[in-house]
Coordinates of C-alpha atoms in Angstrom, one line a residue:
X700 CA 0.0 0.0 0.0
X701 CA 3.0 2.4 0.8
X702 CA 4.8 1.8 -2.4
X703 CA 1.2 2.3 -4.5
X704 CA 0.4 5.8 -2.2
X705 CA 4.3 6.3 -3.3
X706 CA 3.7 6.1 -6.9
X707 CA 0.9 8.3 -6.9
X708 CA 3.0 11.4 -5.1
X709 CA 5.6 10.7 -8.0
X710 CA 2.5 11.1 -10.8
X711 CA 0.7 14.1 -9.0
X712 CA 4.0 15.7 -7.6
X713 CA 6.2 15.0 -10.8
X714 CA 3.8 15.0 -13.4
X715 CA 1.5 18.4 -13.9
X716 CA 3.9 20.6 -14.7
X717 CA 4.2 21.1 -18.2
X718 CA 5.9 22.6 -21.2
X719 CA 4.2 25.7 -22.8
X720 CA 1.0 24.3 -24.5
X721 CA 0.0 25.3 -28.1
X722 CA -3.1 27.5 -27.1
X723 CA -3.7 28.9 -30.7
X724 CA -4.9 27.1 -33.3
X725 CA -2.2 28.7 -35.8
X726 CA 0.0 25.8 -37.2
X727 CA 3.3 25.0 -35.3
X728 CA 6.0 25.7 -37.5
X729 CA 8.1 22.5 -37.1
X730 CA 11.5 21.5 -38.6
X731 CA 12.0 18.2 -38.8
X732 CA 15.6 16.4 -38.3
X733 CA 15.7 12.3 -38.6
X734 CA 18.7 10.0 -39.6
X735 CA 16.0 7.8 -41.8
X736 CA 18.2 5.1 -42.2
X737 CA 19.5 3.0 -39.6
X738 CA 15.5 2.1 -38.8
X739 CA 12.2 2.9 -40.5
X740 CA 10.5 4.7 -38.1
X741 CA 11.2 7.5 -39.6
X742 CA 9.2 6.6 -42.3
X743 CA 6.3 6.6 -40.3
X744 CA 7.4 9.8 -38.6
X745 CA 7.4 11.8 -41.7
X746 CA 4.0 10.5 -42.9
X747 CA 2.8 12.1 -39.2
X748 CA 4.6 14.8 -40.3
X749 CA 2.9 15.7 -43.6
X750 CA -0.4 14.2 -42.2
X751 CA -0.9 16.9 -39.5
X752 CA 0.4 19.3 -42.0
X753 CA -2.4 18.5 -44.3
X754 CA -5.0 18.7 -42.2
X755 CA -3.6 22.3 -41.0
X756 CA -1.9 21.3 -37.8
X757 CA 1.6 22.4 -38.5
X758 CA 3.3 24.1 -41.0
X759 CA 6.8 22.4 -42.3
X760 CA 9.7 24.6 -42.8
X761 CA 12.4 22.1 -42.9
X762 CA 13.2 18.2 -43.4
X763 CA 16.6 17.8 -42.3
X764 CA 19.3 14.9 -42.4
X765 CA 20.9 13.9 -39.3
X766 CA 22.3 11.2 -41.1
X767 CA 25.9 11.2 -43.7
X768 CA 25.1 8.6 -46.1
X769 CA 24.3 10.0 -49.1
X770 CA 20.8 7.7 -49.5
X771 CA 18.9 9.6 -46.3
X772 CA 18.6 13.4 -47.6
X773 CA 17.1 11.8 -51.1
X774 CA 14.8 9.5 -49.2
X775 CA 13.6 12.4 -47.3
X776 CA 13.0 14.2 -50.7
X777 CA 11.3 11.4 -51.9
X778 CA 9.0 11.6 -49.2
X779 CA 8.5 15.9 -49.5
X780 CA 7.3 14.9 -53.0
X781 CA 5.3 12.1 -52.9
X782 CA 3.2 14.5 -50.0
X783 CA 3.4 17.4 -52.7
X784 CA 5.6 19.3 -51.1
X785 CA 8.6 18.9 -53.0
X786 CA 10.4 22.6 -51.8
X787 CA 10.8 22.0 -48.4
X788 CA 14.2 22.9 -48.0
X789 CA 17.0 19.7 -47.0
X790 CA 20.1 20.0 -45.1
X791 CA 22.7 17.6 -44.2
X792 CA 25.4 17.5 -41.7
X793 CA 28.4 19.8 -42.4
X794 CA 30.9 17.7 -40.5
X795 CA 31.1 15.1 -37.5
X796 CA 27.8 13.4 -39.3
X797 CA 26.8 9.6 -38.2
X798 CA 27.3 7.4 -41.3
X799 CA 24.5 4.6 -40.8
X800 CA 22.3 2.5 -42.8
X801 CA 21.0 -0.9 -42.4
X802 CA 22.4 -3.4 -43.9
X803 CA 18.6 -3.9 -46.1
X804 CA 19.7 -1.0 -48.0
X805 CA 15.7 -0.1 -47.7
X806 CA 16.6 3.6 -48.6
X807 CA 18.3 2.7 -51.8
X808 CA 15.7 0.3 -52.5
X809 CA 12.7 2.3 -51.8
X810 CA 14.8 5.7 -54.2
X811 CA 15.3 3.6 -57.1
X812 CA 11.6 2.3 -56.9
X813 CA 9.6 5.4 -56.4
X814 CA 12.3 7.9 -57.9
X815 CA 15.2 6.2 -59.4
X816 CA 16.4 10.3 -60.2
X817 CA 17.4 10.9 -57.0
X818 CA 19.8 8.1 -56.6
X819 CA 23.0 10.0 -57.0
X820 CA 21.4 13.2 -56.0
X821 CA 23.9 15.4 -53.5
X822 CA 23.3 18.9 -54.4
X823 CA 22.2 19.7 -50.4
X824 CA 23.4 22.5 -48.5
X825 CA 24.5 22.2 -44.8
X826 CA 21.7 21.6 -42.1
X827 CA 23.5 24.2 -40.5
X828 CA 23.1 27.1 -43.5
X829 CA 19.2 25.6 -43.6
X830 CA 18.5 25.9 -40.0
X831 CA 20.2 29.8 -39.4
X832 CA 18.2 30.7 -43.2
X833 CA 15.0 29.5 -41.9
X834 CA 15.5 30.3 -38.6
X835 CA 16.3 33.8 -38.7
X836 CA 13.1 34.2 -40.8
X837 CA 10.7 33.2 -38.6
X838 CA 8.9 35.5 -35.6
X839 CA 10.8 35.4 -32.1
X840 CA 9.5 32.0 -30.0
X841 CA 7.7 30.1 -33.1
X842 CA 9.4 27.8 -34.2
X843 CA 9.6 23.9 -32.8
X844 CA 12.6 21.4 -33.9
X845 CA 11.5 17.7 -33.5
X846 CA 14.9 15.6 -33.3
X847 CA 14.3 11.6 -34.4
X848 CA 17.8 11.3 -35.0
X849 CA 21.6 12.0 -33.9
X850 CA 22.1 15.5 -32.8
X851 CA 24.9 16.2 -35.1
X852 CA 22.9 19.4 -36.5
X853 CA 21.8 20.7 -33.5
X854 CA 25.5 20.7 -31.9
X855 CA 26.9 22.4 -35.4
X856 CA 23.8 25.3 -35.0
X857 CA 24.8 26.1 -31.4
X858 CA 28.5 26.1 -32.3
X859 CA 27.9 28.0 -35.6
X860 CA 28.4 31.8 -35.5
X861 CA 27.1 35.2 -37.4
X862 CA 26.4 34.8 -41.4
X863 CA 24.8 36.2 -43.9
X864 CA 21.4 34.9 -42.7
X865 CA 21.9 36.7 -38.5
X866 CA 24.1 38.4 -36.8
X867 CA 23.3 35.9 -33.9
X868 CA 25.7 33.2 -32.2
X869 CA 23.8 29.8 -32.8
X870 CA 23.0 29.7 -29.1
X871 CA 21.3 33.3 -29.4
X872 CA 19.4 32.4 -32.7
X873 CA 18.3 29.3 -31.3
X874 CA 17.3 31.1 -28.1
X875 CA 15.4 34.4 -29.9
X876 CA 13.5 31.9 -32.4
X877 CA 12.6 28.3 -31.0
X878 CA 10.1 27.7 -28.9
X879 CA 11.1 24.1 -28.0
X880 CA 12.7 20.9 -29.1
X881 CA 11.1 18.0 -29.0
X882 CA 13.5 14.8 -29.1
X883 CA 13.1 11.2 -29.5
X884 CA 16.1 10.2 -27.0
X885 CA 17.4 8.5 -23.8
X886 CA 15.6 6.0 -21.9
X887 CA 13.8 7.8 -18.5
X888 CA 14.6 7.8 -15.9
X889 CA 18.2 6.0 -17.1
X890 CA 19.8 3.9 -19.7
X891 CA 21.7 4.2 -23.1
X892 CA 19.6 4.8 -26.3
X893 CA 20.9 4.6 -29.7
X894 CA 20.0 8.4 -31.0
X895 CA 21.8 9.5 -28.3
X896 CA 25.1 7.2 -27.8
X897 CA 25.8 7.0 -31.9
X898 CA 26.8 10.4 -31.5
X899 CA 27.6 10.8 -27.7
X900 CA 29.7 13.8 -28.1
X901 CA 26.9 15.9 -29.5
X902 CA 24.3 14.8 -27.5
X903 CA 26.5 15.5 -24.5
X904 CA 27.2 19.1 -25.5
X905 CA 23.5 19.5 -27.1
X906 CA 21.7 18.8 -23.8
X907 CA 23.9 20.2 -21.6
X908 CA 23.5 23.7 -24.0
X909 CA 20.2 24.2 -25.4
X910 CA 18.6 27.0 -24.3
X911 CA 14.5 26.7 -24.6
X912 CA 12.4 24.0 -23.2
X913 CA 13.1 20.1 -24.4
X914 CA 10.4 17.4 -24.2
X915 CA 11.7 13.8 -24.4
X916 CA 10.1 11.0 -25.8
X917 CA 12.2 7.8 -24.7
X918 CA 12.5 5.2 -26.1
X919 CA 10.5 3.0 -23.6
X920 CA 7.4 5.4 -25.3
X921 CA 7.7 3.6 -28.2
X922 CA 8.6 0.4 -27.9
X923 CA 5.1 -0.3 -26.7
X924 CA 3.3 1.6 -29.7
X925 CA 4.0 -1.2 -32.4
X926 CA 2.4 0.3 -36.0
X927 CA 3.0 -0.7 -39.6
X928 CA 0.8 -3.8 -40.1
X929 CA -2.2 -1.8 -41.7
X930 CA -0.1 0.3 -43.8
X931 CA 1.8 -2.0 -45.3
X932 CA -0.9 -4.1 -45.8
X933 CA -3.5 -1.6 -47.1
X934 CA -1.6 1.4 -48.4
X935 CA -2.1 2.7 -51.8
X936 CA 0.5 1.1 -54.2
X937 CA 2.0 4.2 -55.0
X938 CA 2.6 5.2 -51.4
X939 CA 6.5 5.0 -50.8
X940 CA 5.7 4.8 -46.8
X941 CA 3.6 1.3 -47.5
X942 CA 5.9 0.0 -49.7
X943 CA 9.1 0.9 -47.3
X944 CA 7.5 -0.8 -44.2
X945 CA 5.9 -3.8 -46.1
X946 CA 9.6 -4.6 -47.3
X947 CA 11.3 -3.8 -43.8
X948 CA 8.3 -5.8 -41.9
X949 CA 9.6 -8.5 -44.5
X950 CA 13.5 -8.4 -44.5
X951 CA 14.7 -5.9 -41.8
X952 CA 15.3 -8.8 -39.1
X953 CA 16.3 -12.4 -39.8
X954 CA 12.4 -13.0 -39.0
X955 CA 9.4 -11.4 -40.4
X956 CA 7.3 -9.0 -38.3
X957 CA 3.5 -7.8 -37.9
X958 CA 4.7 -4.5 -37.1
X959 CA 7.3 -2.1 -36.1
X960 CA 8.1 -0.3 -32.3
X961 CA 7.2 3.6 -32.9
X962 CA 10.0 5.8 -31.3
X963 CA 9.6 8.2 -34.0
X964 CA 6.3 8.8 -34.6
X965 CA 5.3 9.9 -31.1
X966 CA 7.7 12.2 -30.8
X967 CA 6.4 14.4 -34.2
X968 CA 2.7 13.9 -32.7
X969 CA 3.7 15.3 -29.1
X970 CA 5.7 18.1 -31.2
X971 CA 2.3 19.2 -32.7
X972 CA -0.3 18.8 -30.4
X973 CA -0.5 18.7 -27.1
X974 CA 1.0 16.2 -25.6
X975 CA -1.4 15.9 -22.4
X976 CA -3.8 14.4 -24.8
X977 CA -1.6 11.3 -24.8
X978 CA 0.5 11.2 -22.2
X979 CA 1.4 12.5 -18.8
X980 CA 3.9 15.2 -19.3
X981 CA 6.5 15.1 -16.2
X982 CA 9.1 17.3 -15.1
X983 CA 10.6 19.9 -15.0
X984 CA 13.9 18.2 -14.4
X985 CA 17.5 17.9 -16.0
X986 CA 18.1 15.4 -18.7
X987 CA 21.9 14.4 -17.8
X988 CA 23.9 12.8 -19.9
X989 CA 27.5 11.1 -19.6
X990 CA 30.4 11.3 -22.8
X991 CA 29.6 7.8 -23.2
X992 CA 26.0 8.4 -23.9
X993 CA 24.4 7.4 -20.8
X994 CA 21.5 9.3 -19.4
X995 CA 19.8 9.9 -16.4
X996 CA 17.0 12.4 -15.1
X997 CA 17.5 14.8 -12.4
X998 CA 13.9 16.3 -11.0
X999 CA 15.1 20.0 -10.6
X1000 CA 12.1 22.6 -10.8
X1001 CA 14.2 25.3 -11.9
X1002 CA 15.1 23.4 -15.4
X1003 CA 13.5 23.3 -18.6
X1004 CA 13.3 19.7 -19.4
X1005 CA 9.9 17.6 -19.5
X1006 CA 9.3 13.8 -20.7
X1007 CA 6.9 11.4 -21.7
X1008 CA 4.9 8.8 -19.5
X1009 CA 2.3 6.4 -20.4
X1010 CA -1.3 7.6 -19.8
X1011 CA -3.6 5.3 -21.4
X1012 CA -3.7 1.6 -22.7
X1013 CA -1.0 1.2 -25.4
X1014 CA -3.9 0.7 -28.4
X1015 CA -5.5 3.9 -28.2
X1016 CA -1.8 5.8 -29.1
X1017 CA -0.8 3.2 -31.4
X1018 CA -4.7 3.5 -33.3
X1019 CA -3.6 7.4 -33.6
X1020 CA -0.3 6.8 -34.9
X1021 CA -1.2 4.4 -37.1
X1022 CA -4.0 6.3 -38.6
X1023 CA -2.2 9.1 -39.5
X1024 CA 0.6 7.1 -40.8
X1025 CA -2.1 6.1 -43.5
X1026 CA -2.2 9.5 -44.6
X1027 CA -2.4 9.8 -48.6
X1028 CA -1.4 13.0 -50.2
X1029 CA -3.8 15.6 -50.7

């Protein structure tokens, strides 16, 4: 009875102090930066993406590459297009970048099926040029970056300095323009996740540094919000996003699956709307992280970091996910 009455303080206590909500029902303007690659998630993610953006929800002013080999920043462009929105502007990393791709080469697969023209496309300018252009364009406190990925990009942007675009360190431009970042990383309270030991070094520096308000979605979010089945199975055959997770659900693991974990995914829906209608939002606290890539949380109510806890059975997320994943272009 004492450790249930404990529990309880920890949700009530810990749990109902939130992140700025999104009041208005202007669109969030969202850039969106995913290593699409190592997993398919991202997939998903950026049919969320262009879903809510669709239906009026948010408006996209970015897709960016997390990810160095030369197959993500086409996929992503494949994906811009196929949602009719083929000049969203694509950055990829200047330098330090993660080089990963699974060894399905689903990317190259999925360009030379849907748009064999991009294959040896590399005409992209740095994330870091894209993010200080669009940044410094946008009105002070608007703008909200959803990380799936490494946080190569966001460690160049605070390092980067005045240009063309502002006269603003990266830290200052971040800080005058974003509202918040949303990230899919860590493991809460503790452990070592993948977005965020890959690159260690920038996550360590990236967390430690950023100046507005971060919401986490761990990993332990997702890996209980398992989508893909219904798309695969009854997406249109000219939807790229069915055809990529029909063939991952097929050859990505030495067995077949039904569906997929969505790390991704819930991380571009709680970057949109408001989280509370999915999850308990807790914090504030400190999202600590070692040079190996371990992380911890540390409650701490004068910090700025919030994350994600399970509010209701896992179906009635994963229905919402996997609903908008079936988005068709409009």
């Amino acid at each position: 009875m004492k450790q249930l009455l404990y529990i309880l303080l920890i949700l009530v206590v810990g749990c109902n102090t939130t992140p700025e909500k999104n009041e208005t029902p202007e669109p969030v303007k969202v850039i969106f930066d995913t290593d699409m690659g190592p997993d398919y998630d991202d997939v998903g993610a950026i049919a969320v993406l262009h879903a809510l953006a669709d239906s009026g929800e948010c408006e996209i002013l970015a897709t960016i590459s997390c990810n160095s080999h030369p197959s993500v920043a086409p996929t992503i462009e494949l994906f811009n297009r196929y949602f009719n929105k083929p000049n969203i502007p694509i950055g990829v990393p200047e330098k330090n970048g993660v080089n990963s791709i699974h060894k399905n080469n689903w990317n190259d697969s999925t360009i030379v099926r849907f748009a064999p023209e991009l294959k040896h496309s590399n005409n992209y300018p740095s994330a870091t040029k894209v993010y200080r252009e669009v940044l410094s364009s946008q009105s002070d406190k608007s703008v909200t970056i959803v990380t799936v990925g490494f946080t190569t990009n966001l460690e160049n942007l605070l390092k980067s300095g005045p240009d063309e675009f502002s006269p603003l360190s990266g830290i200052e431009l971040v800080n005058q323009k974003v509202k918040k970042l949303v990230a899919m990383a860590g493991y809460l309270p503790e452990g070592r996740e993948y977005n965020v030991y890959k690159h260690s070094e920038a996550s360590f520096y990236t967390f430690n540094h950023w100046p507005t308000p971060i919401l986490f979605s761990g990993a332990e979010i997702g890996n209980s919000i398992k989508t893909g089945n219904k798309l695969a199975a009854t997406g249109s055959v000219t939807n790229p996003a069915a055809w990529a997770y029909a063939y991952n659900l097929a050859t990505y693991s030495d067995q077949p699956s039904e569906t997929r974990r969505s790390w991704d995914q819930t991380a571009v829906l709680c970057a949109i709307r408001d989280p509370e209608k999915y999850f308990y939002v807790c914090g504030p606290g400190e999202f600590l992280v070692d040079e190996d890539g371990y992380n911890q949380w540390k409650p701490n109510i004068n910090a700025n970091h919030y994350f994600l806890v399970h509010k209701y059975p896992y179906k009635i997320v994963t229905d919402v996910v996997e609903e908008l994943m079936m988005h068709e272009p409009m």
